[in-house]
Short mmCIF file of C-alpha atoms in Angstrom, two decimals:
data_model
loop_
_atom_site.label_atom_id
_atom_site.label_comp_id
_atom_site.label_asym_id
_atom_site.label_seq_id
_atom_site.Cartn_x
_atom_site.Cartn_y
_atom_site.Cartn_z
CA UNK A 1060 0.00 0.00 0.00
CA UNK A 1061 2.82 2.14 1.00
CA UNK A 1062 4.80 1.45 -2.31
CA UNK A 1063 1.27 2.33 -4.36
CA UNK A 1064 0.79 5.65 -2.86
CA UNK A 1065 4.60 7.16 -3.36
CA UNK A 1066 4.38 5.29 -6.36
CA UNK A 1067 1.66 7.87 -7.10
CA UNK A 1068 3.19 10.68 -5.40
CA UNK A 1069 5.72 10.41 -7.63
CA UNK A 1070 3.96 10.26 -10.67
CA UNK A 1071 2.44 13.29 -9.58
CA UNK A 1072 5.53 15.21 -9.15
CA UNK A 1073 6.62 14.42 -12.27
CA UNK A 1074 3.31 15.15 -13.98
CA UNK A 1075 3.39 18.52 -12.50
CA UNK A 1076 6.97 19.25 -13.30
CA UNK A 1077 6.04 18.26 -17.36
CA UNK A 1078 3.18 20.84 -17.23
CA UNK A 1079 4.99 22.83 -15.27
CA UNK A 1080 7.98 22.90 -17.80
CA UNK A 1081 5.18 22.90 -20.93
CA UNK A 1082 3.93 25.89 -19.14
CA UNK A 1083 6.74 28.17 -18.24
CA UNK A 1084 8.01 30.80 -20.93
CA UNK A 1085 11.05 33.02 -20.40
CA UNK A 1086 10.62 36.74 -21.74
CA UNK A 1087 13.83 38.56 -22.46
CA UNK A 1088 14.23 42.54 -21.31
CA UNK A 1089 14.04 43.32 -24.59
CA UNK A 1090 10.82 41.48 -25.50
CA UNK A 1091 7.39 41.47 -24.88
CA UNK A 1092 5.14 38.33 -24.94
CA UNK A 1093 2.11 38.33 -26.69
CA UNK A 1094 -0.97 35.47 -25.65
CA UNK A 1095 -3.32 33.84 -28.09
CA UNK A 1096 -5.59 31.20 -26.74
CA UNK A 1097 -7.59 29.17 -29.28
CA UNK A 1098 -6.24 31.82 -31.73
CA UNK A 1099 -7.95 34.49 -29.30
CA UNK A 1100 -5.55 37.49 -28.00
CA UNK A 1101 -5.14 37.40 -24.83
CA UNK A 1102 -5.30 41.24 -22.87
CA UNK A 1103 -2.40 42.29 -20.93
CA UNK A 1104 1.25 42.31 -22.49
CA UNK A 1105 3.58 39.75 -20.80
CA UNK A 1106 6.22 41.80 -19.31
CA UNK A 1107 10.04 40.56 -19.14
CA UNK A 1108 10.64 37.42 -16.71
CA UNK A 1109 9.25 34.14 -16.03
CA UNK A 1110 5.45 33.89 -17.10
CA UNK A 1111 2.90 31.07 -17.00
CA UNK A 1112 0.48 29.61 -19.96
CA UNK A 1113 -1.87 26.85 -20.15
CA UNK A 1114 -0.13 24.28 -21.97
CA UNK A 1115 -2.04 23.65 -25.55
CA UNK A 1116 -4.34 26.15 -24.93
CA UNK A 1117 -2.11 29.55 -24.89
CA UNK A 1118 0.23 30.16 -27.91
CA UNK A 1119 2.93 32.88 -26.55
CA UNK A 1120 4.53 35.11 -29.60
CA UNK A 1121 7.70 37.65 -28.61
CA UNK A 1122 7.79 40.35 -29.97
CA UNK A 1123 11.35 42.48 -30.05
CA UNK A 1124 10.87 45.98 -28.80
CA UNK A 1125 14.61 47.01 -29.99
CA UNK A 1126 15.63 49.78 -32.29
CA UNK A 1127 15.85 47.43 -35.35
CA UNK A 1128 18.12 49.16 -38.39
CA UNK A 1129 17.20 48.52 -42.47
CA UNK A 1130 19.23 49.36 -45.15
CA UNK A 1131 16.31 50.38 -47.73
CA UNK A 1132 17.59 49.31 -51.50
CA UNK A 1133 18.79 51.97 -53.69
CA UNK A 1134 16.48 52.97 -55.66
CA UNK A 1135 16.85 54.73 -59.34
CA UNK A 1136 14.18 57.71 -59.81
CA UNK A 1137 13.91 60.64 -62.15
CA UNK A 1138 14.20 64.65 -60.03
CA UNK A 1139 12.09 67.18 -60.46
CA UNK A 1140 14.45 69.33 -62.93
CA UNK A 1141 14.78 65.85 -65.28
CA UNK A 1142 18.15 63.89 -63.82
CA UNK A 1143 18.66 60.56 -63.57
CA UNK A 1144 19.41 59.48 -59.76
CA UNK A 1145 20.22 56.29 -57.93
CA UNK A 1146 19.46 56.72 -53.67
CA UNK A 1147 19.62 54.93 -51.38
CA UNK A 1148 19.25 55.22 -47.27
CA UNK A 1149 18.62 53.38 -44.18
CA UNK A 1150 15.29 53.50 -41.61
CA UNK A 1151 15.47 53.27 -37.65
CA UNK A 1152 12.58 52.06 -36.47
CA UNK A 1153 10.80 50.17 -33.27
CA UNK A 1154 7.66 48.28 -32.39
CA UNK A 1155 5.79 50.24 -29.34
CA UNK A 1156 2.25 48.11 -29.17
CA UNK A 1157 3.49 44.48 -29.74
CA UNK A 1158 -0.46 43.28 -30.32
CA UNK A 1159 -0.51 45.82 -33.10
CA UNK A 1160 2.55 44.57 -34.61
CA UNK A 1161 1.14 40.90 -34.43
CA UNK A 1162 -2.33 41.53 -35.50
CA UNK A 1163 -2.88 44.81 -37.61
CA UNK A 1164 0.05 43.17 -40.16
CA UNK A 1165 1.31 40.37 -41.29
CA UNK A 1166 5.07 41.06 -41.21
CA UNK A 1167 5.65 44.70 -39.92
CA UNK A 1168 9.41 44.72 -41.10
CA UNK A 1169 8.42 43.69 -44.42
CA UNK A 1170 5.83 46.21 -44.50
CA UNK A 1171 8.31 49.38 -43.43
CA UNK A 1172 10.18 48.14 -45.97
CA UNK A 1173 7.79 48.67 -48.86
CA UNK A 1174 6.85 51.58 -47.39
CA UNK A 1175 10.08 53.12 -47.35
CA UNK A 1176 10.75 52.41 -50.86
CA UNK A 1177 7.93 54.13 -51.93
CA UNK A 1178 8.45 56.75 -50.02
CA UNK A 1179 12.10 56.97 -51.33
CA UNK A 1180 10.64 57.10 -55.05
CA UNK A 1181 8.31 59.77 -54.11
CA UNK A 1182 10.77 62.04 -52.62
CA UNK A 1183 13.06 61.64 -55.67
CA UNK A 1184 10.50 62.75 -58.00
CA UNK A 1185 9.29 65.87 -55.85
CA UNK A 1186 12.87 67.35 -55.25
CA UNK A 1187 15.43 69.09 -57.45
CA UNK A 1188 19.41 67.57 -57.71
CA UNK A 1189 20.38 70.34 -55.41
CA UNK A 1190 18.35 69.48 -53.02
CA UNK A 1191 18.88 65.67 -52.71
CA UNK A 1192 22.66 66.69 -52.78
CA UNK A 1193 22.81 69.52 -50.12
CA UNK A 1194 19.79 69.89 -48.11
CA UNK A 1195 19.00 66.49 -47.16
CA UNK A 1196 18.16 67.42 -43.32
CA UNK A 1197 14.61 68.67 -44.70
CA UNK A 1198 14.53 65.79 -46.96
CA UNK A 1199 15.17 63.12 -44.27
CA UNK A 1200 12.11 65.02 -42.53
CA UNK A 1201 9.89 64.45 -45.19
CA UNK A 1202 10.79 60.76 -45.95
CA UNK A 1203 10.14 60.02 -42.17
CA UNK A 1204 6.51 61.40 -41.68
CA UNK A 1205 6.04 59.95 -45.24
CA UNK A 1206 7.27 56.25 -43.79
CA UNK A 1207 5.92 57.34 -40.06
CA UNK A 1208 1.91 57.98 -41.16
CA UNK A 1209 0.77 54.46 -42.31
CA UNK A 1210 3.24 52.76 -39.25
CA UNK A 1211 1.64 54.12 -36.60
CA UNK A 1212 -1.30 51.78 -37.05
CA UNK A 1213 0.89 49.05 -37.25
CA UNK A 1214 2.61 49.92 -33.49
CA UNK A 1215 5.66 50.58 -35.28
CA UNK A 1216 7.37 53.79 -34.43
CA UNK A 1217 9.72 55.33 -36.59
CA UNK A 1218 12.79 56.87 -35.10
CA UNK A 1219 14.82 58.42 -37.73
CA UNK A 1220 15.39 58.00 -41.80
CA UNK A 1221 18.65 59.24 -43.50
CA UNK A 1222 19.58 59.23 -46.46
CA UNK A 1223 23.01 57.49 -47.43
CA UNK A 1224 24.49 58.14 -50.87
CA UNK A 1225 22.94 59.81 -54.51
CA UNK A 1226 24.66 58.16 -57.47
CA UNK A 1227 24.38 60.85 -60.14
CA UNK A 1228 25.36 59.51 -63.80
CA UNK A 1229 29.16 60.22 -64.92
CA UNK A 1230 28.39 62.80 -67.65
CA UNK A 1231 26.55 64.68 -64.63
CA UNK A 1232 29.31 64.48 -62.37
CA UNK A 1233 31.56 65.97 -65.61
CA UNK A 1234 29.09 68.50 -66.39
CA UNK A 1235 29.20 69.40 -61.98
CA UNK A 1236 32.86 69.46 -62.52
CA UNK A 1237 33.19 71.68 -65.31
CA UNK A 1238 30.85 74.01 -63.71
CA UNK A 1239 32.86 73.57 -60.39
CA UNK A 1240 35.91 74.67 -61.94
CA UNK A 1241 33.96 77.54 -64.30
CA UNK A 1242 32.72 79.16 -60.98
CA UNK A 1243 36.46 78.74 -59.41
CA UNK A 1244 37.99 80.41 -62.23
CA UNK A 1245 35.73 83.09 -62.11
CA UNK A 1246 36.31 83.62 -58.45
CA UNK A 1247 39.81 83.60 -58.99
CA UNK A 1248 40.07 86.16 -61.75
CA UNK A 1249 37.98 88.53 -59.84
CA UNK A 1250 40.13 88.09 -57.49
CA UNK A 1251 43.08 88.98 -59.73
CA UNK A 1252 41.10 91.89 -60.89
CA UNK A 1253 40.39 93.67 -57.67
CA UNK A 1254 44.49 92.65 -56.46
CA UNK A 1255 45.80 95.17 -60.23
CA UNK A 1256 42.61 97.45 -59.09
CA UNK A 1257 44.59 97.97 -55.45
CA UNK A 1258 48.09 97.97 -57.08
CA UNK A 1259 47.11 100.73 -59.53
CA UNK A 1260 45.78 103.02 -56.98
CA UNK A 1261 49.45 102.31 -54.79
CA UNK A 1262 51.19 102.92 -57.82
CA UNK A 1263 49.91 105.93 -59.00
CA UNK A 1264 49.98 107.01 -55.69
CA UNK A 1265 54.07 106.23 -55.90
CA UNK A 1266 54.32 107.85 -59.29
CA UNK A 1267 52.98 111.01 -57.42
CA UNK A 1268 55.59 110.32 -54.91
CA UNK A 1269 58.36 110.31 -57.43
CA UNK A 1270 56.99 113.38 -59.49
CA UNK A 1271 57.30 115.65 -55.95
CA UNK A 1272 60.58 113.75 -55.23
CA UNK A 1273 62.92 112.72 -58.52
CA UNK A 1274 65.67 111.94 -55.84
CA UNK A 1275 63.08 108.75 -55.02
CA UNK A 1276 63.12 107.99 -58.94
CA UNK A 1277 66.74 107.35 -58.92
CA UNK A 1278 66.68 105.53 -55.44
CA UNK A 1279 63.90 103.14 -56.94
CA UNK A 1280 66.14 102.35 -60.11
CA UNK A 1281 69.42 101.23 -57.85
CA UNK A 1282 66.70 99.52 -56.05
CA UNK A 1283 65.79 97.49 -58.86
CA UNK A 1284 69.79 97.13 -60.06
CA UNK A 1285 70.49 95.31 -56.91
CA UNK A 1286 67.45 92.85 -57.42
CA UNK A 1287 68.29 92.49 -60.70
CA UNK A 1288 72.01 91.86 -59.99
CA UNK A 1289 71.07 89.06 -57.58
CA UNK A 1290 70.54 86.99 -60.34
CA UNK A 1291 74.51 85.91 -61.38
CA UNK A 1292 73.18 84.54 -64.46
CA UNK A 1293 72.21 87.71 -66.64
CA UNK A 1294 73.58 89.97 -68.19
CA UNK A 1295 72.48 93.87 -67.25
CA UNK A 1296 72.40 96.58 -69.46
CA UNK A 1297 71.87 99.77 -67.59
CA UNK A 1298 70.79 103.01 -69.29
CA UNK A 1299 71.92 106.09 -67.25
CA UNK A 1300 69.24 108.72 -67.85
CA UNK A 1301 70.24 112.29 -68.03
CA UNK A 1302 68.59 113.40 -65.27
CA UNK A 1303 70.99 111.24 -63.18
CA UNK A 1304 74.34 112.86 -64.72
CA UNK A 1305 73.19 116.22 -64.41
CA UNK A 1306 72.56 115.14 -60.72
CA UNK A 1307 75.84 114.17 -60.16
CA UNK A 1308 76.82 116.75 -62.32
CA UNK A 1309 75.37 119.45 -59.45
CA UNK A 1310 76.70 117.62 -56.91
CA UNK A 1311 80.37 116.81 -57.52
CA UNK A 1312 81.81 120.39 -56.76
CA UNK A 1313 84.55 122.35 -58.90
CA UNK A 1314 88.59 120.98 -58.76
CA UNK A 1315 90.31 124.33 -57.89
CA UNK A 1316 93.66 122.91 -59.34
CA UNK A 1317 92.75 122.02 -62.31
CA UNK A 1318 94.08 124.79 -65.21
CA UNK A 1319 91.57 126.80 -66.78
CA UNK A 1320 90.93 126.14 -70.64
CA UNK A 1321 91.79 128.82 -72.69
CA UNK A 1322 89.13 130.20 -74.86
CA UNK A 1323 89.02 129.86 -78.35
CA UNK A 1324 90.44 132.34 -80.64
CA UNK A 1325 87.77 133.30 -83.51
CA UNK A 1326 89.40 133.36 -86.73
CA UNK A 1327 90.14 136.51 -88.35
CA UNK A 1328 86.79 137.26 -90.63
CA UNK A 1329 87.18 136.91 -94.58
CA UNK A 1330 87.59 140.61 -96.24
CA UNK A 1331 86.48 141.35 -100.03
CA UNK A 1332 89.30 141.23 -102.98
CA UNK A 1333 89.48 144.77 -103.97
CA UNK A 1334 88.30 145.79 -107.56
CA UNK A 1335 90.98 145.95 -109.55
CA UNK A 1336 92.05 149.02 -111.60
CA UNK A 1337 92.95 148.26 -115.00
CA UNK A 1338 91.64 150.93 -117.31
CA UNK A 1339 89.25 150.27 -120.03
CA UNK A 1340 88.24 152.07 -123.24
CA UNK A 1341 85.22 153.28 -123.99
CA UNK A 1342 83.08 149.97 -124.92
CA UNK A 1343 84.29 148.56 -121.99
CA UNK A 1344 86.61 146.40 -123.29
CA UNK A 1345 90.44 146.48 -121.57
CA UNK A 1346 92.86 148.84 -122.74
CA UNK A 1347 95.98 147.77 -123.80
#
């Protein structure tokens, strides 16, 4: 009798620990358990930790409530001023009602998916090339409420939406080039303009200088000589002006020693022959 009862006892235990075991789920921190019995949802969420179902009854489904990251495909689209574009980007999203996420669709990160593909397309089509390549803050904006709208019904939240790389054709990327490099030269020669416009006005502002001061004039030439003779490999040829000798001219003073020059002696002027006096006859002719 003894032997039949722990005989049952035991058979107990061991029944309870099976439906025990069959009936104890583990729910991670970052999940949330979701109960169906006879393909009925269950209310209440099943928080993280050890919960309890009825075994064959209660069908438990986890759902992840991470941040879950997808790459959307690139996908090829035509802007609003006519270009060809390839774009691609990536969506951050997370599930925030896990019985919406199980019921309202069928495979929620399938459907953000679609959804963001679309939405990629549509933004391509509505935005200029400049846009797409330098204000993509507002453009990210866009694409998320776009993506964000039909996802809230599915208790997925969107967190962000950024858009990775534009693939722009290589005759664009020439044609951005050559009007890169048009705009740069541009730049520069204005540059180069307004640097002679700033020169001129010193210059002429020098050549008043050296008008006042001819003494500068002749400093600014042996200026230059020395520059010039710097360079060991030329030859120089250097005109002395005459303003320079009579400079020197007035300032070397008179040699007292040195003999005066006599002064020239005009030659004696040219006088007339005198007529002569031969007589003549009466016609003129000479007498004899």
């Amino acid at each position: 009798m003894f032997q039949e009862v722990l005989s049952a006892v035991i058979a107990a235990v061991v029944g309870l620990a099976v439906v025990t075991g069959a009936a104890a789920r583990v729910v991670r921190q970052y999940e949330r358990g979701v109960v169906f019995r006879f393909g009925r949802l269950r209310e209440g969420i099943r928080t993280p930790g050890l919960t309890m179902i009825v075994p064959v009854l209660d069908r438990l489904r986890k759902v992840n409530m991470q941040i879950v990251t997808m790459p959307v495909p690139a996908q090829e689209g035509i802007t609003r001023d006519n270009v060809t574009v390839r774009v691609d980007a990536v969506v951050y999203f997370k599930v925030v009602d896990p019985a919406s996420a199980i019921i309202e669709v069928e495979d929620y990160r399938f459907a953000v998916s679609q959804m963001a593909q679309t939405s990629l397309r549509s933004i391509i089509g509505k935005s200029d090339l400049d846009d797409l390549l330098s204000n993509r803050e507002m453009l990210n904006q866009g694409l998320e409420l776009m993506i964000d709208s039909p996802a809230v019904g599915w208790g997925v939240q969107i967190d962000r939406v950024e858009i990775k790389d534009v693939s722009l054709p290589e005759t664009m990327k020439r044609s951005m080039a050559r009007q890169a490099e048009a705009d740069r030269e541009r730049r520069a020669r204005v540059i180069n303009a307004d640097a002679e416009l700033q020169a001129s006005k010193k210059l002429a502002e020098a050549a008043a200088v050296m008008q006042d001061q001819p003494a500068a004039l002749q400093l600014r030439l042996l200026q230059t000589v020395v520059a010039v003779a710097a360079e060991k490999n030329s030859t120089l040829v250097l005109p002395f002006p005459v303003e320079l000798l009579r400079f020197l001219e007035r300032a070397t003073p008179p040699d007292p020693t040195a003999p005066d020059t006599p002064a020239a002696v005009a030659p004696p002027p040219v006088l007339p022959a005198p007529e002569s006096e031969t007589p003549t006859t009466v016609d003129g002719s000479p007498k004899p």
